XYZ file of C-alpha atoms in Angstrom:
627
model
C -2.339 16.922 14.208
C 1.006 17.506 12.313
C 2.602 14.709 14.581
C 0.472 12.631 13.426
C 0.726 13.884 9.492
C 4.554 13.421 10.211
C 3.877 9.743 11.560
C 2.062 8.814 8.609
C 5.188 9.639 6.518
C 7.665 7.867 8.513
C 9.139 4.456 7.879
C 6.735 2.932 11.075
C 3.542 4.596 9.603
C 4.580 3.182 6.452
C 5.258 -0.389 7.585
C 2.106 -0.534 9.080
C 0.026 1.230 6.430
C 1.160 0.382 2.870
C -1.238 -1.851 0.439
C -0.591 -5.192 -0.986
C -0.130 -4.278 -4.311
C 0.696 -7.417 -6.275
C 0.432 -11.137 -6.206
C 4.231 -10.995 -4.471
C 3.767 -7.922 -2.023
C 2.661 -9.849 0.644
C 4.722 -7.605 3.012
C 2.860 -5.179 3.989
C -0.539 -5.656 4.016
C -3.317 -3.047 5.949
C -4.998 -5.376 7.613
C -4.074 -8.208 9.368
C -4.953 -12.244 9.900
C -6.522 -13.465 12.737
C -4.996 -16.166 15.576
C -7.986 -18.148 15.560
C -10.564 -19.970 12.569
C -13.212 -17.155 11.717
C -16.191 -19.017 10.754
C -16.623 -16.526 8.001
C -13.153 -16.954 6.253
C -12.330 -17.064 2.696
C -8.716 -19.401 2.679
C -7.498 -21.264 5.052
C -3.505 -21.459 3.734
C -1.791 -23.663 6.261
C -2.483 -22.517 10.131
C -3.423 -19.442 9.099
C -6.948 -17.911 8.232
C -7.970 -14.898 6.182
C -11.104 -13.618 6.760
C -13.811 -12.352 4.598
C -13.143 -8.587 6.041
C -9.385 -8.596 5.762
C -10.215 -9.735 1.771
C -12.741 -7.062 1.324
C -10.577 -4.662 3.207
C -7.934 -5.490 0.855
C -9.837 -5.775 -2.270
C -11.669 -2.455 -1.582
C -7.907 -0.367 -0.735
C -6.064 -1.580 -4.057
C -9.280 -0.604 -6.098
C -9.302 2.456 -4.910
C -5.390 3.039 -5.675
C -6.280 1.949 -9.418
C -9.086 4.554 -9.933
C -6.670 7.119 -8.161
C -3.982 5.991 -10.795
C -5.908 5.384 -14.104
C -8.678 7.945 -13.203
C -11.306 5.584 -15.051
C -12.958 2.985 -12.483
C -14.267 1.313 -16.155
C -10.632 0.086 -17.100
C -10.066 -2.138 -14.043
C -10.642 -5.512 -14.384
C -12.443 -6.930 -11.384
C -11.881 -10.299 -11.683
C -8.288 -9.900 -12.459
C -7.830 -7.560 -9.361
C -9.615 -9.979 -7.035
C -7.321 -12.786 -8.178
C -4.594 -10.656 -7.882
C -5.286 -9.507 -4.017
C -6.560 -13.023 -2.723
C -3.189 -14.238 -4.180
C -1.208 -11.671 -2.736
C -2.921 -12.658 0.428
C -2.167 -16.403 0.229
C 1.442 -15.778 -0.578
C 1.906 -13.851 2.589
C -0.077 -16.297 4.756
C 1.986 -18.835 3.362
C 5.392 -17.245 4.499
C 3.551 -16.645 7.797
C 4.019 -20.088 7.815
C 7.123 -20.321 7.263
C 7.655 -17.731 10.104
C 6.242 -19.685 13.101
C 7.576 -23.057 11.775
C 11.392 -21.237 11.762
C 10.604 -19.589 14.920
C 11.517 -16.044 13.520
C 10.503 -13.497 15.698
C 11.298 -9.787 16.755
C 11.713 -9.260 20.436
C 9.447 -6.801 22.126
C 12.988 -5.318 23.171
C 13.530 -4.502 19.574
C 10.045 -2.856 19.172
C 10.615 -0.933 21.741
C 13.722 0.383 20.547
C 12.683 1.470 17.675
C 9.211 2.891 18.852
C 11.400 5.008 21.538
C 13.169 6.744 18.431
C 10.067 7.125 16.189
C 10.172 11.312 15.955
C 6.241 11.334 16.111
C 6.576 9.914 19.268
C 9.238 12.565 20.961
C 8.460 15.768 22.674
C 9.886 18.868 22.139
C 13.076 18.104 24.047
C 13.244 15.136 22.287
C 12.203 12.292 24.969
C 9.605 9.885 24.474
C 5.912 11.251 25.466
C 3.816 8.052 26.556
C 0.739 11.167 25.719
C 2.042 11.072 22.421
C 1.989 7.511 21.952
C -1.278 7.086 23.395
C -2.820 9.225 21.682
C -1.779 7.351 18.489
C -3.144 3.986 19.764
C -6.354 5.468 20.534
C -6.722 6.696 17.007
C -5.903 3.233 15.331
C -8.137 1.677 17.808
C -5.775 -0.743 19.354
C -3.564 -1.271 22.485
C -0.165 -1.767 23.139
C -0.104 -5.309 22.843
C -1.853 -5.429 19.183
C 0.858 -2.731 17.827
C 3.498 -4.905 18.831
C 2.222 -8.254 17.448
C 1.298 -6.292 13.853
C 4.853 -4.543 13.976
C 6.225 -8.022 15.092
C 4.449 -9.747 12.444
C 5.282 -6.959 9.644
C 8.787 -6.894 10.456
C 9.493 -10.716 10.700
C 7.660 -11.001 7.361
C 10.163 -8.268 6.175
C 13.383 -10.104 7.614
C 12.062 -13.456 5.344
C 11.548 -11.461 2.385
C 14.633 -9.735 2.504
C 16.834 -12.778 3.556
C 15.919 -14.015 0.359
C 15.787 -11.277 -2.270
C 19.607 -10.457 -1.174
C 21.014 -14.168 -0.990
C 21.159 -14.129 -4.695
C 24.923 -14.189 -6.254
C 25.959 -12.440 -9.362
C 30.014 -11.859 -9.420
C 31.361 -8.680 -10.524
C 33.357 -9.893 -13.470
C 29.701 -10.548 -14.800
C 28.320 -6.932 -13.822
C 31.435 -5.051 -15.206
C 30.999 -7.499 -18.648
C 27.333 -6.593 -18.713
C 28.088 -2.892 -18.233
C 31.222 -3.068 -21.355
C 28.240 -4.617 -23.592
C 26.183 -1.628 -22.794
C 29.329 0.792 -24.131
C 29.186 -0.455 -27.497
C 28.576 1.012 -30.248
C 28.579 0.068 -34.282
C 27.425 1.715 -37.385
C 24.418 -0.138 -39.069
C 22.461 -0.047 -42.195
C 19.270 -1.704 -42.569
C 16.547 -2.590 -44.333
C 12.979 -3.505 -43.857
C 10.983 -6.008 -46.277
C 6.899 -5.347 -45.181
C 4.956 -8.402 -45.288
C 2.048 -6.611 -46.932
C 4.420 -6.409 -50.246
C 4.399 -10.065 -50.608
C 0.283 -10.793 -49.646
C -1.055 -9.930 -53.124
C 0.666 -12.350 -54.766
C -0.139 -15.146 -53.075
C -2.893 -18.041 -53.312
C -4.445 -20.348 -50.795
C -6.280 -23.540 -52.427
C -9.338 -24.746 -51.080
C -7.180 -28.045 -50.164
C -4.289 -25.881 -48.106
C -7.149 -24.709 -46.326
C -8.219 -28.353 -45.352
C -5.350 -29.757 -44.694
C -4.925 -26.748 -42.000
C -8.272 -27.419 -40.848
C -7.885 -31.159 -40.422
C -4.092 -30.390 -38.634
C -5.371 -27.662 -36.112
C -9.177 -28.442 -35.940
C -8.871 -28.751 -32.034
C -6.927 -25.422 -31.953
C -9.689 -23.367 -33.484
C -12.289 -22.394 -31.523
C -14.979 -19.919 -32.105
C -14.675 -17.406 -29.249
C -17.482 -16.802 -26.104
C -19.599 -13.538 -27.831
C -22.837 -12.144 -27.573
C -24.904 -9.761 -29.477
C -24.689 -6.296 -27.808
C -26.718 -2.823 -27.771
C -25.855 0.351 -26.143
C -26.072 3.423 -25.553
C -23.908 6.041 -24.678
C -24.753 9.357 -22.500
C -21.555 11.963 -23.101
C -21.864 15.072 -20.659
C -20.114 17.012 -23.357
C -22.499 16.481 -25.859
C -25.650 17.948 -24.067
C -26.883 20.963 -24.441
C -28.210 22.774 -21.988
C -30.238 26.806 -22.128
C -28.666 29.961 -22.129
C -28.497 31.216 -18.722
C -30.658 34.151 -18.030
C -29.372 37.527 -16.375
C -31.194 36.502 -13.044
C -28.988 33.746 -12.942
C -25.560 35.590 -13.819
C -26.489 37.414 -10.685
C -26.667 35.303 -8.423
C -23.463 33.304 -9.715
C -21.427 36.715 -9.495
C -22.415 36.998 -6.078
C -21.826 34.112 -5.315
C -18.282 34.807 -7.043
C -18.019 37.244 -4.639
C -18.680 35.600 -1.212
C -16.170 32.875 -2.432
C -13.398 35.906 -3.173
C -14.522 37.319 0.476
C -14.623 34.341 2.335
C -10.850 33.705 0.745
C -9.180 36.864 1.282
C -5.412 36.963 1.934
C -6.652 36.792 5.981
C -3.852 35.406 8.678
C -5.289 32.913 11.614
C -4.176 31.831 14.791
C -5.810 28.888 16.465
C -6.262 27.358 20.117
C -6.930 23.445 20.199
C -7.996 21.486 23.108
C -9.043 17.933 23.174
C -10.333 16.419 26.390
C -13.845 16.399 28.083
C -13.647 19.806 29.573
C -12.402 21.699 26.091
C -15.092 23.217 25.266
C -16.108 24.984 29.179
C -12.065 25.900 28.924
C -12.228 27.697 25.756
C -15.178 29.610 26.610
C -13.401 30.781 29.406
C -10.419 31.567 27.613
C -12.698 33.853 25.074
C -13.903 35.444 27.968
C -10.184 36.079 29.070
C -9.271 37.531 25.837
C -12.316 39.487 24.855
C -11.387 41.084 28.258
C -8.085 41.868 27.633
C -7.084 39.933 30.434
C -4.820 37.484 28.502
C -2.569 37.535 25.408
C -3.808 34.896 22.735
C -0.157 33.768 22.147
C 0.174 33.392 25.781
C -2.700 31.313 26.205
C -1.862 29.122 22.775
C 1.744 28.073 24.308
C -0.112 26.973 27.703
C -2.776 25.162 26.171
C -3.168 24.263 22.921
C -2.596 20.817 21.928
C -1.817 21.673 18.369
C 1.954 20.859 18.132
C 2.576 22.802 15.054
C 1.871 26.005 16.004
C 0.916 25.984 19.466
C 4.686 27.784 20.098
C 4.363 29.919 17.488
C 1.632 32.119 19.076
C -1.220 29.500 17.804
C -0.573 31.314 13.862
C -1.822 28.746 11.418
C -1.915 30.824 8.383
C -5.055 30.985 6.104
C -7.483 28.638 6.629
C -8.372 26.277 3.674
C -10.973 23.365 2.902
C -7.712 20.492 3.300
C -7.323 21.857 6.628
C -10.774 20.893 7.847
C -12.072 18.677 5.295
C -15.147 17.441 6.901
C -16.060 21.191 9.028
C -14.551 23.231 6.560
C -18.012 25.020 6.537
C -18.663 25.713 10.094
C -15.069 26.926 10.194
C -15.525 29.450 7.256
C -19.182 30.844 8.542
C -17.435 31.711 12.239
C -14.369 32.898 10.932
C -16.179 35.143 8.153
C -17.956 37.367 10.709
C -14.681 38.366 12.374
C -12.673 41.757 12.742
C -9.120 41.941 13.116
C -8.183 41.337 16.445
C -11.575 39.105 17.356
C -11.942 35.552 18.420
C -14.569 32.900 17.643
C -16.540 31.271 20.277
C -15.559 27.460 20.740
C -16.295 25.416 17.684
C -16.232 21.642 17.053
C -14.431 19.643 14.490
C -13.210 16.193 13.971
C -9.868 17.270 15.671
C -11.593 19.010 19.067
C -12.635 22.017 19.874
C -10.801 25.427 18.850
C -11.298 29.274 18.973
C -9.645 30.916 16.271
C -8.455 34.844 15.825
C -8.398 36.928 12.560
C -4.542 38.485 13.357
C -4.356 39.904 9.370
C -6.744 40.531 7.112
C -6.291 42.095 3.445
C -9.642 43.194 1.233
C -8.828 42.610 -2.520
C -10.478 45.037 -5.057
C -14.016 42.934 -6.628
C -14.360 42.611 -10.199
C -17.024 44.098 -11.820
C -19.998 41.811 -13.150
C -18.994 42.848 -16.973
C -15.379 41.547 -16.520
C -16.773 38.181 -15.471
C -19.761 37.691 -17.323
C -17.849 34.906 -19.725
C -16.465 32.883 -17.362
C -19.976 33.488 -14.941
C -21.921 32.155 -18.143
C -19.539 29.058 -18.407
C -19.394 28.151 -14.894
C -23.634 27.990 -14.846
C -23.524 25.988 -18.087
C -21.100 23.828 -16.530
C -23.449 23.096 -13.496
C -26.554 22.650 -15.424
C -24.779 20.262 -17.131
C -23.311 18.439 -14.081
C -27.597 18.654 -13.082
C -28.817 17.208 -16.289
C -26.498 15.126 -17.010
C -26.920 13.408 -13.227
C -30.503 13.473 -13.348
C -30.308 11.282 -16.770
C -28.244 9.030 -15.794
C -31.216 8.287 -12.719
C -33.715 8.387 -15.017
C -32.321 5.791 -17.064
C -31.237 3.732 -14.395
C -34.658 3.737 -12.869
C -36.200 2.924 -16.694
C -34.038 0.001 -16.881
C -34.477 -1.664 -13.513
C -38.221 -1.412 -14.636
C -37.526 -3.593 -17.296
C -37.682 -1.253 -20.585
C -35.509 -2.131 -23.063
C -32.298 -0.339 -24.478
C -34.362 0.812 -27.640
C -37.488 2.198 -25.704
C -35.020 4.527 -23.681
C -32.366 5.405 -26.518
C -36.192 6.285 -28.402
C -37.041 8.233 -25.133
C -33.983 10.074 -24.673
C -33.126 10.768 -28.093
C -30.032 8.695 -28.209
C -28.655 6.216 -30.705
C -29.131 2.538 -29.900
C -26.048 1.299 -31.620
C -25.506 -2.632 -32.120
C -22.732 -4.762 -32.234
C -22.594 -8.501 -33.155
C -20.382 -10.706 -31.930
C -19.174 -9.105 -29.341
C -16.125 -10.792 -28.087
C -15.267 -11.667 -24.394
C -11.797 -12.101 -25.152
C -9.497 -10.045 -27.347
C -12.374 -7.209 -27.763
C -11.452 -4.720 -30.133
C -14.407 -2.820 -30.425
C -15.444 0.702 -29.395
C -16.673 -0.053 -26.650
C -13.652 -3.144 -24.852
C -13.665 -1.631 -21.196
C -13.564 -4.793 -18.550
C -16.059 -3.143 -16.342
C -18.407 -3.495 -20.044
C -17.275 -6.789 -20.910
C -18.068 -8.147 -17.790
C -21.338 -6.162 -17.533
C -22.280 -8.010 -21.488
C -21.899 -11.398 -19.969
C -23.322 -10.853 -16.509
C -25.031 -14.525 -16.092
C -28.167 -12.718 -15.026
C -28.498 -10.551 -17.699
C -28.438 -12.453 -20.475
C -30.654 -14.847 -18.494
C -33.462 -12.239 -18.308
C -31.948 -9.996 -21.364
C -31.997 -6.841 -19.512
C -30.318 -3.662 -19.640
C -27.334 -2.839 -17.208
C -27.370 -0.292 -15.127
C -24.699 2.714 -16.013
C -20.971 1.763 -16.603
C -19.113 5.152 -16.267
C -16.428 5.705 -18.309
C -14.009 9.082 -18.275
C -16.287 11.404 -19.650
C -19.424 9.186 -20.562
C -21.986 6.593 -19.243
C -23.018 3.758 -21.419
C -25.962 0.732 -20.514
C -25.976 -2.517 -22.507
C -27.876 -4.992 -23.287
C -27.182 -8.373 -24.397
C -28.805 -11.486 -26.867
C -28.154 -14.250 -28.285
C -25.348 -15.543 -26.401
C -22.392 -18.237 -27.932
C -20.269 -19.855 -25.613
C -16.768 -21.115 -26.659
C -17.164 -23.970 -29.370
C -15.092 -25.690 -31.885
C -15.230 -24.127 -35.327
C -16.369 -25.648 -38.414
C -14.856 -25.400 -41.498
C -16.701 -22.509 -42.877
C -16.898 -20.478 -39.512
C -12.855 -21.465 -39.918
C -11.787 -20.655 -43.309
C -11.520 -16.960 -43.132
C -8.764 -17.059 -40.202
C -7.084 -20.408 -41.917
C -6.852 -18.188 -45.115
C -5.311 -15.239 -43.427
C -3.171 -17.560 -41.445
C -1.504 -19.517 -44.393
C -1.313 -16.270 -46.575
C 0.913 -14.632 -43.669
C 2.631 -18.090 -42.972
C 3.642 -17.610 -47.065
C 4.210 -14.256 -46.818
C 6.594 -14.978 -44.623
C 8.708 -17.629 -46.040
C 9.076 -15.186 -49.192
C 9.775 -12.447 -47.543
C 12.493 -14.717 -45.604
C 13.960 -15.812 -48.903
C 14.273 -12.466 -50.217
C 15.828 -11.338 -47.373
C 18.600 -13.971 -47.517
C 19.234 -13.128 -50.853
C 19.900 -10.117 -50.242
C 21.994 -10.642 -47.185
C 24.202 -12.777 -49.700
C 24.315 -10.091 -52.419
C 25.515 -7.254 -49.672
C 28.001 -10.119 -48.488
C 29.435 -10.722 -51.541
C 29.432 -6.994 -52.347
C 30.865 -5.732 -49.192
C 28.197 -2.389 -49.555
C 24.980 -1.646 -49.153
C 25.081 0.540 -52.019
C 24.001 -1.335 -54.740
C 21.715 -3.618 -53.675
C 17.826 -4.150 -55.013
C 16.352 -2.617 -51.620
C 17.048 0.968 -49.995
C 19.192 0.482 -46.987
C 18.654 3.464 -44.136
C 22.070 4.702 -42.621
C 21.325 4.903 -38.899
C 24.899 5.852 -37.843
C 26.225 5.026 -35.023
C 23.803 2.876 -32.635
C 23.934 1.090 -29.161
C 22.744 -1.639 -27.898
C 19.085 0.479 -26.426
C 18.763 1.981 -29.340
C 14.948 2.894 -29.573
C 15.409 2.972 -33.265
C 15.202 -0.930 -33.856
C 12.519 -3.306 -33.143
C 13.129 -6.012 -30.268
C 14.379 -8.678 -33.595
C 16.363 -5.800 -34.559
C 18.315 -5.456 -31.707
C 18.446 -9.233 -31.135
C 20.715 -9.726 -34.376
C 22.267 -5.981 -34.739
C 25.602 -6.990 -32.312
C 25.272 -10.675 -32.839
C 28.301 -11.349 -34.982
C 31.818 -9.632 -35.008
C 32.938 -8.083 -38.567
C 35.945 -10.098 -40.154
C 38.749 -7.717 -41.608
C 37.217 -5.196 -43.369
C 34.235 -7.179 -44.392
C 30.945 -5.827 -42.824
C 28.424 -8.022 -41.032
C 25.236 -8.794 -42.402
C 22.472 -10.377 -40.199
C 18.644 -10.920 -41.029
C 16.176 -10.835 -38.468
C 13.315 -13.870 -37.378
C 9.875 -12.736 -39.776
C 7.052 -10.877 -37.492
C 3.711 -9.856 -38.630
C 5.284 -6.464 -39.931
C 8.058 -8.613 -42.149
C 11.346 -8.875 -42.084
C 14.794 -7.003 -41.553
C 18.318 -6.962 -43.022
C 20.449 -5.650 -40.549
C 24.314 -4.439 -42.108
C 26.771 -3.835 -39.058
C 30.182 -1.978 -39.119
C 32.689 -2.612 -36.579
C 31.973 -3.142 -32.814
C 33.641 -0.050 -30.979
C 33.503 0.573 -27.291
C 32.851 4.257 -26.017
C 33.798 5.766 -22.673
C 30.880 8.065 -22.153
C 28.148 5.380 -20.399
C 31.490 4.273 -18.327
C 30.007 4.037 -14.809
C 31.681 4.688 -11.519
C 32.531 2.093 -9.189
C 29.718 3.274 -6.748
C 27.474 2.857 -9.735
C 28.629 -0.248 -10.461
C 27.914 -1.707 -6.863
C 24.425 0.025 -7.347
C 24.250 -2.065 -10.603
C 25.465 -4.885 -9.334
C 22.760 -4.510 -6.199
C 19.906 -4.455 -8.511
C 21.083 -7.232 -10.461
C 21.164 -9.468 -7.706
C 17.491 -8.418 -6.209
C 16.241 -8.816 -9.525
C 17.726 -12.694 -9.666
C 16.531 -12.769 -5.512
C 12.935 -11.268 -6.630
C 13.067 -14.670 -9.127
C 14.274 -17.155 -6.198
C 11.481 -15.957 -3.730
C 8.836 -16.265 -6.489
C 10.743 -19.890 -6.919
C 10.518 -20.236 -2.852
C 6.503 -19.521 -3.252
C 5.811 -22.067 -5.819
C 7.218 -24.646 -3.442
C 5.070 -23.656 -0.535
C 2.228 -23.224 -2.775
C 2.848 -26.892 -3.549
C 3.540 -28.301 -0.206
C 0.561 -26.475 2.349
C -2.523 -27.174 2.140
C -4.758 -24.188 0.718
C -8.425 -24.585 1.177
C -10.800 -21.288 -0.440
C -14.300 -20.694 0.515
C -15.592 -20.288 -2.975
C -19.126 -19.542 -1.241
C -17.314 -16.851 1.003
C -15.810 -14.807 -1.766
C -19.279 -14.954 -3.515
C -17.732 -16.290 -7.143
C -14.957 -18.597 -8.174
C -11.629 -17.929 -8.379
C -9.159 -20.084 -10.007
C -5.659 -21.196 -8.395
């Protein structure tokens, strides 16, 4: 088992386990395209076919990475993931391609090389165990011949990629000038005008807003919405009765099975597994009940447990991530043993084993007075988990038959809350998760205006339900002349606010100081070129021009929403501390280059994408998806 574990973690069990986890990653990919036309594919790209299962395989692995990542399965958004993975998939079918048209190809010789030196496949004296390596096939469910053509496949798909990423050129002169520009360092003063200073001031005519209208009429569209009501089930929020003393009983002993079963106790363990395991550990129980055989002994000659097998079978404690799916049968036959005794055989996922309690140490209980808070919290907790579970089938079950989201919120005593206009793009609103949005303007739902079933969210579960449905439409020029308002007030705003901040700019010119000028300038000492302190304009301008003399040099920044910036610079100095080693620099230099490689491949792509031939099975994949 801990070969294996080990395998998993090496670069081979990486190679042939890691996800697709962008649009580019094609290297990499768990499963694997099939030789032949499967009359159930999704994209034929080229010669090469993906199948329905090797999308769904796909589809189903990076979801599951997301909702390990973001902890919220609410926040992905499924279309954009499926897009995502059936590119990902067509990029590396399409440098498959490329691969048999070049001939590239890894020799079995090479495979075998490199298999012959993978340490999960070495025995203890450090040769190559054709057990070991069978035993690995037979758990992937493959042959010799399939691991080489996926590890052939993988690695030739890794030579392309690779070939490419680290062609790119980038000289040193032009790393070491990048890295000086990082060094510097000048003092700067500067000044922020806010556009909301300059908004009450201005006007917008009735004919400004028409003449916008008439200019950008085809520009302004009224977005895809639909009216939407909800309601929202928070496990926090429900309260649940006091628990009674029966029931702080029974959790406090329960407390203190959980503190018996997990006393500070040492294990040792025999595995075996082959079709007699079970007759041989029976006899071996026998042998050791008798005293006719030391457990160690027998461990070393017959356990197939490579990680402690030498070690006299110890394994240490026994916990639920060591058996994950027979954690219980393990911990109700190791819980009736005395020191020194041995289980009969038992079954698990791995084989069969008989284990022996070698240490065991009895911690003192707690009393049912010192525990009584936390006992009270833990059964709140779980009637909680209960009620909170049950309502979320009730409500399911109400809304499949066909009551509406005010009959339940009415039934459950929740708030039906409405909100109009609910936007499919650009949602703001308190409720914006993708999994919601696309649950609003499920086709089918607002077909038969029903209610969804539950979205879960972090801590919550919400059902909508959706009416009166607008698609995306031109705007007229009252549904119009609220944004066109805004929009020319801001476009004004921002001419002032440009014009003041020229002025001034020409005022601390003239001046040479920031001292007396009309606006408060903030001292921000001596900054870099990173410095976290300006906005991305602010850092545009800030080292843009030299000082002349003495004279300091003033910049002003392009007007944002926020406004606009007047940016006062001292001289340009260079500082030793961020000077980088020459090892550095090649590191630099390195990443450079596979950034500017990264940008030719994605290049390389665009021309295969426009020279194969890439047919998708719209009906396979169950919904369009856009190239």
């Amino acid at each position: 088992m801990e070969g294996l574990r080990q395998f998993l973690h090496s670069w081979m069990g990486k190679l042939l386990l890691i996800l697709c986890l962008s649009p580019l990653a094609f290297v990499g990919i768990e499963t694997y395209f099939s030789t032949q036309i499967n009359p159930n594919e999704v994209v034929k790209v080229g010669d090469v076919s993906i199948d329905l299962a090797t999308y769904q395989n796909t589809l189903n692995n990076r979801r599951q990475m997301l909702v390990e990542q973001v902890g919220d399965a609410s926040l992905i958004n499924e279309k954009v993931l499926q897009e995502q993975v059936l590119q990902g998939l067509i990029d590396r079918a399409l440098i498959e391609n490329q691969i048999n048209k070049l001939g590239l190809t890894v020799s079995d010789a090479t495979i075998t090389d490199m298999l012959s030196k993978e340490p999960a496949f070495l025995d203890a004296n450090g040769q190559f165990s054709n057990d070991l390596f069978g035993n690995y096939l037979r758990s992937q469910g493959m042959n010799k011949d399939q691991l080489f053509d996926r590890l052939r496949l993988q690695l030739s798909l890794s030579q392309l990629n690779s070939n490419i990423i680290n062609t790119a050129i980038y000289p040193m002169s032009a790393i070491n000038q990048m890295i000086d520009l990082q060094t510097e360092q000048r003092p700067l003063w500067i000044a922020r005008l806010d556009l909301k200073n300059f908004l009450p001031n201005i006007q917008v005519s009735d004919k400004e807003i028409q003449d916008y209208y008439q200019k950008h009429q085809q520009h302004l569209k009224r977005p895809e919405t639909a009216d939407v009501t909800y309601i929202e089930l928070v496990k926090s929020q429900l309260n649940v009765p006091a628990p009674t003393e029966e029931e702080i009983q029974q959790q406090y002993q329960a407390h203190i099975k959980t503190l018996n079963n997990s006393q500070n106790a040492e294990y040792a363990m025999i595995l075996i597994n082959n079709d007699k395991a079970q007759a041989t550990l029976a006899d071996l129980k026998k042998q050791l009940d008798s005293n006719q055989a030391d457990f160690a002994t027998l461990a070393k000659q017959y356990s197939e447990d490579d990680g402690s097998k030498n070690d006299g079978g110890k394994i240490g404690s026994i916990s639920q991530a060591m058996f994950p799916k027979d954690f219980d049968k393990v911990s109700s036959a190791i819980s009736q043993l005395q020191v020194g005794e041995v289980t009969a055989p038992i079954q698990t996922q791995y084989g069969y084993h008989i284990f022996k309690l070698i240490k065991k140490d009895s911690p003192a209980l707690p009393s049912i007075e010192s525990l009584k808070d936390s006992l009270i919290k833990q059964i709140n907790t779980q009637k909680r988990d209960n009620m909170y579970q049950d309502l979320i089938n009730k409500i399911n079950n109400d809304a499949v038959n066909g009551a509406t989201i005010t009959e339940i919120a009415n039934q459950e005593n929740l708030t039906a809350k409405t909100i109009k206009a609910y936007p499919k793009q650009n949602n703001q609103t308190a409720i914006r998760q993708p999994a919601i949005v696309n649950a609003v303007f499920d086709e089918t739902a607002l077909q038969d205006n029903s209610v969804s079933v539950g979205i879960e969210l972090a801590d919550s579960v919400v059902w909508v339900q959706s009416s009166n449905y607008k698609p995306v439409a031109n705007m007229t020029l009252a549904e119009a002349t609220p944004q066109i308002r805004e929009q020319v007030a801001e476009e004004k705003a921002k001419a002032l606010a440009v014009a003041e901040a020229k002025t001034i700019a020409s005022q601390v010119q003239q001046a040479n100081s920031v001292t007396n000028s009309k606006v408060t300038f903030e001292n921000l000492g001596k900054v870099n070129r990173q410095a976290p302190i300006l906005s991305a304009e602010e850092r545009s301008v800030a080292f843009s021009q030299p000082t002349n003399g003495d004279k300091l040099a003033v910049m002003t920044t392009e007007p944002t929403a926020e406004g606009v910036s007047i940016v006062v610079g001292g001289a340009i100095e260079k500082t030793a501390i961020a000077q980088l080693s020459e090892e550095e620099k090649r590191l630099t230099a390195r990443m450079v280059r596979e950034n500017i490689g990264q940008s030719q491949l994605e290049d390389y792509l665009a021309y295969l994408r426009n020279t194969t031939k890439i047919t998708i099975n719209h009906k396979s994949l169950g919904q369009p998806i856009q190239q």
